[in-house]
Amino acid sequence: MSQALPAPGTHGEKHKPSSSAQSRLPGTKDVTEEDLQREVEDLRSENDYLKDEVDELRAEMEEMRDSYLEEEVYQLQELRRELDRSNKNCRILQYRLRKAEQKSLRVAQTGHVAKDVSVRLHNELESVEDKRSRAEDENELLRQKIIEVEISKQALHNEMERTKETALRRRGSRETFKDKKSTSQEDSADLRCQLQFAKEESGLMRKKMAKLGREKDELEQELQKYKSVYGDVDSPLPLAECSGGGPHTTREAELRLRLKLVEEEANILGRKIVELEVENRSLRAENEDIRCQYERDCFGREPFSSMPSSPYGGDALESASELRRHLQFVEEEAELLRRSISEIEDHNRQLTSELNRFKFGPTSSSGLVGEEGSEGGLFKPGNGGNGNGSSSGMMMEELKSARMQINELSGKVMKLQYENRVLMSNVQRCDLAAHLGLRTGSPRDSDAESDGGRREAAEDEEARRLLLLHPKREGPIGGESDSEDLFEKTTTTSGFGSIKPSDGSELSATDLANRRREERESFTNVKREAERLGKTVDRLITDTDSLIFEGRLLVTTGESLEGGAAPETNRTPKFWTPSTLA
């Protein structure tokens, strides 16, 4: 169009001077018109060509615009899809987090309930112990009254016999001599019977005290099991529950709790050793009294040994030698008992020294190592796990050695109790032989047979008691392996020790997938730990039921001893039941 506009002007300027000559040149006019028409046609064709080019450019621009808009729409759709997926993942994670918080709250509530139950059980055990002590005191008073009644009855019987003898003494001098002799013999026989009754009463009292000691040991074992699972009532919460520490803090708390249990067992064994020492001293004193009494009896009966009416007859020397042999045997057993007591005291000192070294020596260093290891696990991955693992390994080895020594010590205590019982049986046999003068055809064979039978029976009884008091450990107590496995799993799946800080910017899709898988595994580990806590709560409930049943039995036995011959069915002991505890 820009080229077509000046064309008519130029042609017009050319034709203006020639307008006067048009009439003169008709042929030239036709030529110029044809030229103009050709130029117009050329210009039109050129204009059409330019219009076509403009249309093509517009079409290309529209196509480019459409393609750009389609790419933007596709990218926008992809971003929206990713946003939806991230929202879904966030909702799922929020749901899981809420569920985990609910589970933690439930576990905390069950822990508080368990602590309340432990406090109630502790109070009930104290009340049962008070009732048992009162029942023992009343039983002791009743035994003393029974012994006094027996003595008074025997004295009345002796008085009646003496009156009869005085009545018979008036009949003749020969009868008087025989009556005096018979009264002296009857008096000695009465004294021997009274002594035998006293010995039987002491034997019954010892049996009952042993039975009460066994029941007390069983209750102490149940209480120790309960404490090993859920800790002491007055003990503070472990570090893992207070500050939310890692598994190494829970492991240290468990090891400290087990160390406390080992110390309590050592104290119990020390008390038993002291009791056995006191009993051994009393037996020594009783042995000395028996020896002195026997010597006095022998010196008093030597002038009358020629009389045929003596109960010992001509076998006094043999009986004296036999009793001396028995006393020598008893002294040898007492010497063995002293040696075993000294060995047990040495073992107890060694055990207490090792426990003190374990308590005051490595704990501070291990605590420092554990703190440095935890900081290294957070900031320097690769330094924290080794120190903690070595300290926990040392603590476990020392605990195992302490447990082995405690088992050996308990076995020696059982052996000491067996030797003590053998000594008591020998002393009783010597008493009976010294006071009653019972003789058989072959005293050595009869004593050997009775000694062998008593030893076999005592060994069977001690074996049964040892199995009841010290059951064989088939596995770790209190979840030792569970905490170690959980500690290893959490340290391997935590991510602090597996990914370096320099590699954080070079994470790919596989690394993200691995991290998500590790998070899922850690979540499953937390779930397993919660299930294990639930199982321990169930075990606590069963243990409390058993303790309640045993305490109820103790209460009923104590009330039956207080009431005498009253029926047991009319009594309803006041005790906490599982429904009230719940």
Steps between C-alpha positions, in 0.01 A plus 500: 500500500793732565634440154159535328423847640777703331448327169191696393665818617801449287292396211270797554800732504615344178162530339434858607740660248380258239131566547507759230658261264244218551311601205809507304638160623223240531737203462719599790193528728406143444854393576512683830162362612615149430816566696300634785268203498796263501652687789169491688475129440854452620430701807183305572679168460775624727243618753328162492835331554572722796153429644566127469831539682329699776235229535768233520685698766177539697432124476853421617465743789169345602649150479795604716264660749280190514798267555638722778160513671467120480840451662411740779167324560673160513757627748225654710312169508816314604562747781141462619536120502821522701330739741212254548741215562697702755174596675399135519840402642476780755155383609625140532800610705280717721271202560795278588643764729166538676474125538853476642421779749187316610700181548763684704225649719346155552839355592561784747158441658569127536837584658332725757243229574778244544681732740183550705447124509860450614452754781182325614668160487793633700264628769310172502824303532600715796163439667530124436851504648369676812221245536749218457728642770203537737393143426853375572503685834163352594616154395808539718283599798269204439796263479636630828159455662474145365847417635407646840177297505691184411754568774225564756320185389818298533566652842149405616551151367830477689332622818232234463765236448690622802190483718442146380861411573478650850187292562677188383815589696318445830449131423858384534866588502582293193222663308623843613846439359354384167253789499779755555696349220198495270407860591852621421490311172153634427614853580789464261266346240255788551777752455612321186144496366467870570829564325383288206175698486698822502721369219194400298350843555824664388506274191143596415582865550803469273292327234238771515766770490656329198158487335443868572849575366421315178175691461684825567765409242229422245332835566835676475566324171163609364572854615845491339348378172248781519775753569719361221216552250361837621761644735477611861215714631724779636747494210485796253402456141777396261669756277327372188154575644596839645696660219403279208855373453614235261524126559840528668340688793235229543775239494694680773184525710434126463860418592481722807175333604658156461802614698266607779334158493841331521588714802171408668564131439850538646353670809245220539774237477708694752207503745453127451869443571474705820193300608683175430797624702273580795332160471840333478612676817184392679560143384856516627379622838235228508764244408720620786205483741420146386863398544517645851168341596612167362825518695309583818259212437787262434686609816178474702416152373846343535449382864169337404630330187535170687133497595288273278202734525680784313350577156846507343614172648849388398498691168577842650855508368389401151224762501747761624746415223219504245385839621858628490522384139174677424628815667822479300297462182288801598816704568640406159175604334509826695856558377388437141214739561741767626720456193205524264380812683845657466505415128155652456611812687803530269278461195258756641783750558630443148152544359437821695838641390422422137154652534644815657762520227229453241276757668749778572779432251383449140163680530638855475733415215230306320257789547753742352568264215126463438454879490792550265373214288156653475644837397723329248198316363329831438786706365772249414340180376737216558637580849201448733404137451834335582554654845147430614509144371832428676377646831174305481695185415724547805197560720331185367813292562530628856132431560537145370801437724310645799203275428723193473661585833157553657386161373812338647442686826137387516609141436752523783233649725275203421788265576560685826134467595515128425811458716333703773198270494723193510675651801167566671384144436827363642469721807142381557611140460779558752248658739270202476790259542634692801170548685300192414786251460323313220725220376456244225693185409740681264494876571756584235296336223174653617657846525654462155168388350304780668767753402492381136120508485487846653767625263314362197172655618672831575673497161167438323334777697785743432497414128127570480539822693793605282292442188214701649711788624748523213336397170722442201532799270406403146532854359582857593291679759315822440544511121882515474521379140199705394659830601830405336328406175295819507814704571684341206202547268449862593869579465510339155176662379530844661673667204749704703777251465426387145481835312782751509428874510692554175270263311179687587501703179556195278191298598330321217170317469653173626634675811157646569342156458758347738433771757125442479554128543717566805230725644245223450731251671551734794123541527457121504769479771309751711186293447678183615628678808145611583377141461780380729396756760144370476623145560699612805186668638312171456779320684476759777127429536562124525780553755276724712224235491744234623631733773143577611420128518809425708433797728142377546634157600735663752216707648274196537776297668577788739134537597464124546797507739342793688157342523617154613240238405256740329391390149678668210190522282341766724784744443516739208848662490510868420729524201514681169351309211588550131170682443573755773855540378377561147 
